[in-house]
Amino acid sequence: MENETNNNNNNNKSLSFLSINNVDEVELKSFKLCLNWVCLDQSSLWKVCLSWSLFFLLAIGVPLVSHFVLLCSNCDQKHRRPYDAVVQLSLSIFAIISFVSLSRWARKYGLKKFLFLDKMTDESNKVRDGYSEQLQKSIKFLSIFVLPCFALESAYRIWWYTTGTNEIPYFGNKYVSDTIACTLQLCSWIYRTSLFILVCVLYKFTCYLQLLKLEEFAQVFQKENDVTFILMEHLKIRKNLRVISHRFRTFILLSLILVTASQFYSLLLTTRSTATVNIYEAGELVLCSINLVTGLCICLRSATKITHKAQAITSLAAKWHVCATINSFDNMDGATPSSQISSSQVFPINVDWELDDELEPGDDDDLNYSSLIPIYTHTVSFQKRQALVTYLENNRAGITVYGFMLDRTWLHTIFVIELALLLWLLNKTLANVPSAKTGHQINHQAS
């Protein structure tokens, strides 16, 4: 019987390994196509040159030419682009941040390690199936969000070139020049937008794996009473969350600061007394803002969701501790509990306490857990459970950005600060708009 059980376990592991290989081969093709579209395949020297050349062309060169050559300041009111500088600068800055981040991750980790697919063979079937399903949804979300925005941008560009033929600058043949310029501008727009949204989707995807593991980890309180096992599993999850936080912390921080700065500067421009806002002049600005804010919301929502789930483990452990304590006293039937129960269990030293080499020494706790010496303890089960709950209360897991936990309290603080800045900005702009009566008096005095 034992041999049959071992054979079945080996067969299940083999099937799981084959299934995860199929996931790697089938599901990752779409992500690889996305990376190839933004030319992030830097496996050889000529691909590196192609990748960076295309990046400089579409993320820097084309926006510069579009703004300084094709601004069309002498055009009619519908074809003027007074907010083009904000749009081009915002998209290019986020494209630079995203491209540098993706290039670094692809070169340092590779796609499978970056998405934690190299460790999926150790996970349960439920986690693997959920992760594979989320991979498909992420690809669909990327397409569903980017393509409609690209269709709107394409409609605007085509309208702008076809209706402003006599005023838009051109070189040589007008139709050929406009066609080339329109194509390059559209390619530049979808390239820069896809880069930023792709990084946000990758962040959401990696966080989703930890959500699946947290949901599975919560089941141990219903069927597993070994405190050591629970502690080991929690340390693994906490380590993965530190790895994700370390990889994305710069991107999240820069995105938060720059998106906020971009939106407030756009608001400052559009609420001026002399500003004219309509769909023709501010349409691109609105579309750019939708892309940037949506990408930031994807990242913040994923971070706060996983932090909330991770911190909910503490309340679940406390509930488990209370129920176990009450049940133990109910089973005693009024008898006095024994003072101690002998236990010769050794604290495991073969746990992977060390951080990955990608983490810096300052990112870990001050104590070096790998130097702990095994201790033989003699304690009651109550004390073990109490120690676990105390540990969870004082070592809250979650996504951090340079030490700051991305939880709901942190988001509320950001919302209050940005709301205060928004009201201050509106007070400085809308409150200074001259009324019609005041303007008439000024004109009368001038005459």
Coordinates of C-alpha atoms in Angstrom, one line a residue:
M1 CA 0.0 0.0 0.0
E2 CA 2.8 2.4 0.8
N3 CA 4.5 1.7 -2.5
E4 CA 1.2 2.3 -4.4
T5 CA 0.7 5.6 -2.5
N6 CA 4.3 6.7 -3.4
N7 CA 3.8 5.8 -7.0
N8 CA 0.6 7.7 -7.1
N9 CA 2.2 10.8 -5.6
N10 CA 5.1 10.6 -8.1
N11 CA 2.6 10.2 -10.9
N12 CA 0.7 13.3 -9.7
K13 CA 3.9 15.3 -9.4
S14 CA 4.9 14.2 -13.0
L15 CA 1.5 15.2 -14.3
S16 CA 1.7 18.5 -12.5
F17 CA 5.1 19.2 -13.9
L18 CA 3.8 18.4 -17.4
S19 CA 0.8 20.7 -16.9
I20 CA 3.0 23.6 -15.8
N21 CA 5.2 23.1 -18.8
N22 CA 2.2 23.3 -21.0
V23 CA 1.3 26.5 -19.2
D24 CA 4.7 27.8 -19.9
E25 CA 4.6 26.9 -23.6
V26 CA 1.0 27.8 -24.3
E27 CA 0.0 30.6 -22.0
L28 CA 3.2 32.6 -22.1
K29 CA 3.1 32.9 -25.9
S30 CA 0.8 35.9 -25.7
F31 CA 2.9 37.6 -23.1
K32 CA 6.0 36.9 -25.2
L33 CA 4.2 38.5 -28.2
C34 CA 3.5 41.5 -26.1
L35 CA 7.1 41.8 -25.1
N36 CA 8.2 41.3 -28.7
W37 CA 5.8 44.1 -29.7
V38 CA 7.6 46.5 -27.4
C39 CA 10.9 44.9 -28.5
L40 CA 12.0 43.7 -25.1
D41 CA 13.5 40.5 -26.4
Q42 CA 17.2 41.3 -25.7
S43 CA 18.6 37.8 -26.0
S44 CA 21.2 38.8 -28.6
L45 CA 23.2 41.9 -29.5
W46 CA 21.3 42.9 -32.6
K47 CA 18.0 42.5 -30.7
V48 CA 19.3 44.8 -28.0
C49 CA 20.2 47.4 -30.6
L50 CA 16.8 47.0 -32.2
S51 CA 15.0 47.3 -28.9
W52 CA 16.8 50.5 -27.8
S53 CA 16.6 52.0 -31.3
L54 CA 12.9 51.5 -31.6
F55 CA 12.5 52.9 -28.0
F56 CA 14.4 56.1 -28.8
L57 CA 12.4 56.5 -32.1
L58 CA 8.9 56.0 -30.8
A59 CA 9.2 57.2 -27.2
I60 CA 11.5 60.2 -27.8
G61 CA 12.0 61.1 -31.4
V62 CA 8.5 60.9 -32.8
P63 CA 7.0 62.9 -29.8
L64 CA 9.6 65.7 -30.2
V65 CA 8.9 66.0 -34.0
S66 CA 5.1 65.8 -33.3
H67 CA 5.2 68.7 -30.8
F68 CA 7.7 71.1 -32.4
V69 CA 7.0 70.5 -36.1
L70 CA 3.4 69.4 -36.2
L71 CA 2.0 71.6 -33.4
C72 CA 0.1 73.7 -35.9
S73 CA -0.2 76.8 -33.8
N74 CA -1.6 78.8 -36.8
C75 CA -4.4 76.4 -37.4
D76 CA -8.0 77.1 -36.6
Q77 CA -9.4 76.5 -33.2
K78 CA -10.4 72.9 -33.7
H79 CA -7.0 71.9 -35.0
R80 CA -4.9 73.6 -32.3
R81 CA -3.3 71.5 -29.7
P82 CA -2.6 73.7 -26.6
Y83 CA -2.2 70.7 -24.3
D84 CA 0.1 68.6 -26.6
A85 CA 3.2 69.3 -24.5
V86 CA 1.6 67.8 -21.4
V87 CA 0.4 64.7 -23.3
Q88 CA 3.6 64.0 -25.1
L89 CA 5.7 64.6 -22.0
S90 CA 3.5 62.4 -19.7
L91 CA 3.4 59.5 -22.1
S92 CA 7.1 59.6 -22.8
I93 CA 8.1 59.8 -19.2
F94 CA 6.0 56.8 -18.2
A95 CA 7.3 54.9 -21.3
I96 CA 10.9 55.5 -20.2
I97 CA 10.2 54.3 -16.7
S98 CA 8.3 51.3 -17.9
F99 CA 10.9 50.3 -20.6
V100 CA 13.9 50.7 -18.2
S101 CA 12.0 48.6 -15.6
L102 CA 11.0 45.8 -18.1
S103 CA 14.5 45.7 -19.6
R104 CA 16.1 45.3 -16.1
W105 CA 13.6 42.6 -15.0
A106 CA 13.9 40.7 -18.3
R107 CA 17.7 40.8 -18.2
K108 CA 18.0 39.9 -14.5
Y109 CA 15.3 37.4 -13.9
G110 CA 13.8 36.2 -17.1
L111 CA 10.0 35.9 -17.7
K112 CA 9.4 32.6 -15.9
K113 CA 11.3 33.6 -12.7
F114 CA 9.8 37.0 -12.8
L115 CA 6.3 35.6 -12.9
F116 CA 7.1 32.9 -10.3
L117 CA 6.4 30.2 -12.8
D118 CA 9.6 28.4 -11.9
K119 CA 8.2 27.6 -8.5
M120 CA 4.7 26.6 -9.6
T121 CA 5.5 22.8 -9.5
D122 CA 5.5 23.1 -5.7
E123 CA 2.0 24.6 -5.6
S124 CA -1.4 22.8 -5.5
N125 CA -3.6 22.2 -8.5
K126 CA -6.0 24.9 -7.3
V127 CA -3.2 27.6 -7.2
R128 CA -1.8 26.5 -10.6
D129 CA -5.3 26.5 -12.3
G130 CA -6.1 29.9 -10.8
Y131 CA -2.8 31.4 -11.9
S132 CA -3.2 30.0 -15.4
E133 CA -6.7 31.5 -15.6
Q134 CA -5.5 34.8 -14.3
L135 CA -2.8 34.8 -17.0
Q136 CA -5.4 34.6 -19.7
K137 CA -7.5 37.3 -18.1
S138 CA -4.5 39.6 -17.9
I139 CA -3.8 39.2 -21.6
K140 CA -7.5 39.9 -22.4
F141 CA -7.6 42.9 -20.1
L142 CA -4.5 44.4 -21.8
S143 CA -6.1 44.0 -25.2
I144 CA -9.6 45.1 -24.1
F145 CA -8.3 48.3 -22.5
V146 CA -5.6 49.4 -25.0
L147 CA -7.4 48.6 -28.3
P148 CA -10.5 50.8 -27.7
C149 CA -8.2 53.7 -26.5
F150 CA -6.1 53.2 -29.6
A151 CA -9.2 53.3 -31.8
L152 CA -10.2 56.6 -30.3
E153 CA -6.7 58.0 -30.8
S154 CA -6.7 56.7 -34.4
A155 CA -10.1 58.3 -35.2
Y156 CA -8.8 61.7 -33.8
R157 CA -5.6 61.5 -35.8
I158 CA -7.3 60.6 -39.0
W159 CA -9.8 63.4 -38.5
W160 CA -7.1 65.9 -37.7
Y161 CA -5.1 65.1 -40.8
T162 CA -8.0 64.9 -43.3
T163 CA -9.8 68.0 -42.2
G164 CA -6.7 70.2 -41.8
T165 CA -5.0 69.5 -45.1
N166 CA -4.3 73.2 -45.9
E167 CA -2.8 74.2 -42.6
I168 CA -0.8 71.2 -41.3
P169 CA 2.9 71.4 -42.2
Y170 CA 4.1 68.7 -44.6
F171 CA 7.3 67.8 -46.6
G172 CA 7.3 66.9 -50.3
N173 CA 4.1 65.2 -51.3
K174 CA 1.4 66.2 -48.9
Y175 CA -0.6 62.9 -48.8
V176 CA 2.5 60.8 -48.4
S177 CA 3.9 63.1 -45.7
D178 CA 0.6 63.1 -43.8
T179 CA 0.3 59.3 -44.0
I180 CA 3.8 58.7 -42.7
A181 CA 3.4 61.3 -39.9
C182 CA 0.0 59.9 -38.9
T183 CA 1.3 56.3 -38.8
L184 CA 4.4 57.2 -36.8
Q185 CA 2.3 59.1 -34.3
L186 CA -0.2 56.3 -33.8
C187 CA 2.7 53.8 -33.4
S188 CA 4.3 56.0 -30.9
W189 CA 1.1 56.4 -28.9
I190 CA 0.3 52.7 -28.7
Y191 CA 3.9 51.8 -28.0
R192 CA 4.1 54.2 -25.0
T193 CA 0.7 53.4 -23.7
S194 CA 1.2 49.6 -24.0
L195 CA 4.5 49.8 -22.1
F196 CA 3.0 51.4 -19.1
I197 CA -0.2 49.3 -19.0
L198 CA 1.9 46.1 -19.5
V199 CA 3.9 46.8 -16.4
C200 CA 0.7 47.5 -14.4
V201 CA -0.8 44.2 -15.6
L202 CA 2.4 42.3 -14.7
Y203 CA 2.2 43.8 -11.2
K204 CA -1.4 42.8 -10.9
F205 CA -0.6 39.3 -12.2
T206 CA 2.2 38.6 -9.7
C207 CA 0.1 39.9 -6.8
Y208 CA -2.7 37.5 -7.8
L209 CA -0.5 34.5 -7.2
Q210 CA 0.1 35.6 -3.6
L211 CA -3.7 36.1 -3.2
L212 CA -4.2 32.5 -4.3
K213 CA -1.5 31.3 -1.8
L214 CA -3.0 33.4 1.0
E215 CA -6.5 31.9 0.4
E216 CA -5.0 28.4 0.4
F217 CA -2.9 29.2 3.5
A218 CA -6.1 30.3 5.4
Q219 CA -7.3 26.7 5.1
V220 CA -4.6 25.4 7.4
F221 CA -6.4 26.7 10.4
Q222 CA -9.3 24.3 9.7
K223 CA -7.3 21.2 9.2
E224 CA -3.7 21.7 10.4
N225 CA -2.9 22.3 14.1
D226 CA 0.9 22.2 13.8
V227 CA 2.2 25.7 14.7
T228 CA 5.6 25.1 13.1
F229 CA 4.0 24.3 9.7
I230 CA 1.8 27.4 9.9
L231 CA 4.8 29.5 10.7
M232 CA 6.9 28.1 7.9
E233 CA 4.1 28.7 5.3
H234 CA 3.6 32.3 6.5
L235 CA 7.3 33.0 6.3
K236 CA 7.3 31.8 2.7
I237 CA 4.4 34.1 1.8
R238 CA 6.0 37.0 3.6
K239 CA 9.2 36.5 1.8
N240 CA 7.5 36.5 -1.6
L241 CA 5.7 39.7 -0.7
R242 CA 9.1 41.3 0.2
V243 CA 10.4 40.2 -3.2
I244 CA 7.5 41.7 -5.1
S245 CA 7.8 44.9 -3.1
H246 CA 11.5 45.2 -3.8
R247 CA 11.0 44.7 -7.6
F248 CA 8.2 47.2 -8.1
R249 CA 8.8 49.8 -5.3
T250 CA 10.6 52.3 -7.6
F251 CA 8.0 51.9 -10.3
I252 CA 5.1 52.4 -7.9
L253 CA 6.6 55.4 -6.2
L254 CA 7.5 57.2 -9.5
S255 CA 4.1 56.4 -10.9
L256 CA 2.3 57.8 -7.9
I257 CA 4.3 61.0 -7.9
L258 CA 4.3 61.6 -11.6
V259 CA 0.7 60.7 -12.2
T260 CA -0.3 63.1 -9.5
A261 CA 1.9 65.9 -10.8
S262 CA 0.6 65.3 -14.4
Q263 CA -3.0 65.5 -13.4
F264 CA -2.6 68.6 -11.2
Y265 CA -0.7 70.4 -14.0
S266 CA -3.4 69.4 -16.5
L267 CA -6.0 70.8 -14.1
L268 CA -4.0 74.0 -13.7
L269 CA -3.9 74.5 -17.5
T270 CA -7.6 73.7 -18.1
T271 CA -8.9 75.9 -15.3
R272 CA -7.2 79.1 -16.4
S273 CA -9.4 82.0 -17.1
T274 CA -8.1 82.2 -20.7
A275 CA -8.2 78.4 -21.4
T276 CA -10.7 77.0 -23.9
V277 CA -11.7 73.4 -23.2
N278 CA -13.5 71.3 -25.8
I279 CA -13.3 67.8 -27.3
Y280 CA -11.1 68.9 -30.2
E281 CA -8.4 70.6 -28.1
A282 CA -8.5 68.6 -24.9
G283 CA -9.6 65.2 -26.2
E284 CA -6.0 63.8 -26.2
L285 CA -5.4 65.1 -22.7
V286 CA -8.5 63.3 -21.4
L287 CA -7.4 60.1 -23.1
C288 CA -3.9 60.4 -21.7
S289 CA -5.3 61.0 -18.2
I290 CA -7.5 58.0 -18.4
N291 CA -4.6 55.7 -19.3
L292 CA -2.3 57.0 -16.6
V293 CA -4.9 57.0 -13.8
T294 CA -6.2 53.6 -14.8
G295 CA -2.7 52.1 -14.7
L296 CA -2.0 53.6 -11.3
C297 CA -5.3 52.4 -9.9
I298 CA -4.5 48.9 -11.1
C299 CA -1.3 48.9 -9.1
L300 CA -2.7 50.5 -6.0
R301 CA -5.8 48.3 -5.9
S302 CA -3.7 45.1 -6.3
A303 CA -1.3 46.2 -3.6
T304 CA -4.0 47.2 -1.1
K305 CA -6.0 44.0 -1.8
I306 CA -3.1 41.7 -1.1
T307 CA -2.1 43.7 2.0
H308 CA -5.7 43.5 3.3
K309 CA -5.7 39.7 2.7
A310 CA -2.4 39.2 4.4
Q311 CA -3.4 41.2 7.4
A312 CA -6.7 39.3 7.7
I313 CA -4.6 36.2 8.5
T314 CA -4.0 37.7 11.9
S315 CA -7.7 37.9 12.8
L316 CA -8.2 34.4 11.4
A317 CA -5.4 33.0 13.6
A318 CA -6.8 34.8 16.7
K319 CA -10.2 33.2 16.0
W320 CA -8.5 29.8 15.6
H321 CA -6.7 30.3 18.9
V322 CA -9.8 31.3 20.8
C323 CA -11.8 28.4 19.4
A324 CA -9.1 25.9 20.2
T325 CA -8.7 27.3 23.7
I326 CA -12.4 27.1 24.4
N327 CA -12.7 23.7 23.0
S328 CA -9.7 22.4 25.1
F329 CA -11.3 23.6 28.3
D330 CA -14.7 22.2 27.3
N331 CA -13.2 18.8 26.9
M332 CA -11.6 18.8 30.4
D333 CA -15.0 18.6 32.1
G334 CA -13.9 20.8 35.0
A335 CA -10.5 19.1 35.5
T336 CA -7.5 21.3 36.2
P337 CA -5.2 21.5 33.2
S338 CA -1.7 20.1 33.4
S339 CA 1.0 22.6 33.7
Q340 CA 3.2 21.4 30.9
I341 CA 3.2 18.9 28.1
S342 CA 6.5 17.5 27.2
S343 CA 7.6 18.2 23.6
S344 CA 10.9 17.4 22.0
Q345 CA 10.2 19.1 18.8
V346 CA 13.1 21.0 17.3
F347 CA 12.7 24.3 15.6
P348 CA 13.5 23.7 11.9
I349 CA 16.8 25.1 10.7
N350 CA 16.4 24.0 7.1
V351 CA 13.9 26.7 6.3
D352 CA 15.0 29.1 3.6
W353 CA 15.3 32.1 5.8
E354 CA 17.7 34.0 3.5
L355 CA 16.4 36.5 1.1
D356 CA 17.0 36.2 -2.6
D357 CA 20.2 37.8 -3.9
E358 CA 18.0 40.4 -5.5
L359 CA 17.2 41.9 -2.1
E360 CA 19.6 44.3 -0.5
P361 CA 20.8 43.7 3.1
G362 CA 18.8 46.7 4.4
D363 CA 15.5 45.3 3.1
D364 CA 15.4 42.4 5.5
D365 CA 14.9 42.5 9.3
D366 CA 17.9 43.3 11.5
L367 CA 18.1 39.8 12.9
N368 CA 19.8 37.1 11.0
Y369 CA 17.3 34.2 11.3
S370 CA 19.6 31.7 9.7
S371 CA 21.9 31.8 12.8
L372 CA 19.2 30.7 15.2
I373 CA 20.1 27.5 17.2
P374 CA 17.6 24.7 17.5
I375 CA 15.9 24.8 20.9
Y376 CA 14.2 22.0 22.7
T377 CA 11.0 23.5 24.3
H378 CA 8.6 22.2 26.9
T379 CA 5.4 24.2 26.6
V380 CA 1.7 23.7 26.4
S381 CA -0.2 24.0 23.1
F382 CA -1.9 27.2 24.4
Q383 CA 1.5 28.9 24.6
K384 CA 2.4 27.8 21.1
R385 CA -0.8 29.3 19.7
Q386 CA -0.4 32.4 21.7
A387 CA 3.1 32.8 20.4
L388 CA 1.9 32.4 16.8
V389 CA -0.8 35.0 17.2
T390 CA 1.7 37.4 18.8
Y391 CA 4.1 36.9 16.0
L392 CA 1.4 37.6 13.3
E393 CA 0.3 40.7 15.2
N394 CA 3.9 42.1 15.3
N395 CA 5.0 41.0 11.8
R396 CA 2.2 42.1 9.5
A397 CA 2.8 41.0 5.9
G398 CA 1.9 43.1 2.9
I399 CA 3.2 45.1 0.0
T400 CA 5.5 47.9 1.0
V401 CA 7.1 50.8 -0.8
Y402 CA 10.4 51.7 0.9
G403 CA 9.0 50.6 4.2
F404 CA 5.5 52.1 3.9
M405 CA 2.7 49.6 3.9
L406 CA 0.3 50.0 1.0
D407 CA -2.9 49.4 3.0
R408 CA -6.3 51.2 3.0
T409 CA -5.1 53.6 5.7
W410 CA -2.2 54.7 3.4
L411 CA -4.6 55.1 0.5
H412 CA -7.0 57.2 2.6
T413 CA -4.1 59.4 3.5
I414 CA -3.1 59.9 -0.2
F415 CA -6.7 60.7 -1.0
V416 CA -7.0 63.4 1.6
I417 CA -3.7 65.0 0.6
E418 CA -4.6 65.0 -3.1
L419 CA -8.1 66.3 -2.3
A420 CA -6.6 69.2 -0.3
L421 CA -4.3 70.0 -3.2
L422 CA -7.2 69.8 -5.7
L423 CA -9.3 72.2 -3.6
W424 CA -6.3 74.6 -3.2
L425 CA -5.7 74.6 -6.9
L426 CA -9.3 75.2 -7.8
N427 CA -9.4 78.1 -5.3
K428 CA -6.3 79.6 -7.0
T429 CA -7.7 79.3 -10.5
L430 CA -11.5 79.5 -10.5
A431 CA -11.7 82.1 -7.7
N432 CA -9.5 84.4 -9.8
V433 CA -11.7 84.2 -13.0
P434 CA -13.0 87.8 -13.6
S435 CA -16.7 88.2 -13.8
A436 CA -18.5 89.8 -16.8
K437 CA -19.3 92.9 -14.8
T438 CA -15.7 93.3 -13.6
G439 CA -14.4 92.8 -17.1
H440 CA -16.8 95.5 -18.4
Q441 CA -15.7 98.0 -15.8
I442 CA -12.0 97.3 -16.7
N443 CA -12.7 97.9 -20.4
H444 CA -14.7 101.1 -19.6
Q445 CA -11.8 102.5 -17.5
A446 CA -9.3 101.6 -20.2
S447 CA -11.3 103.5 -22.8

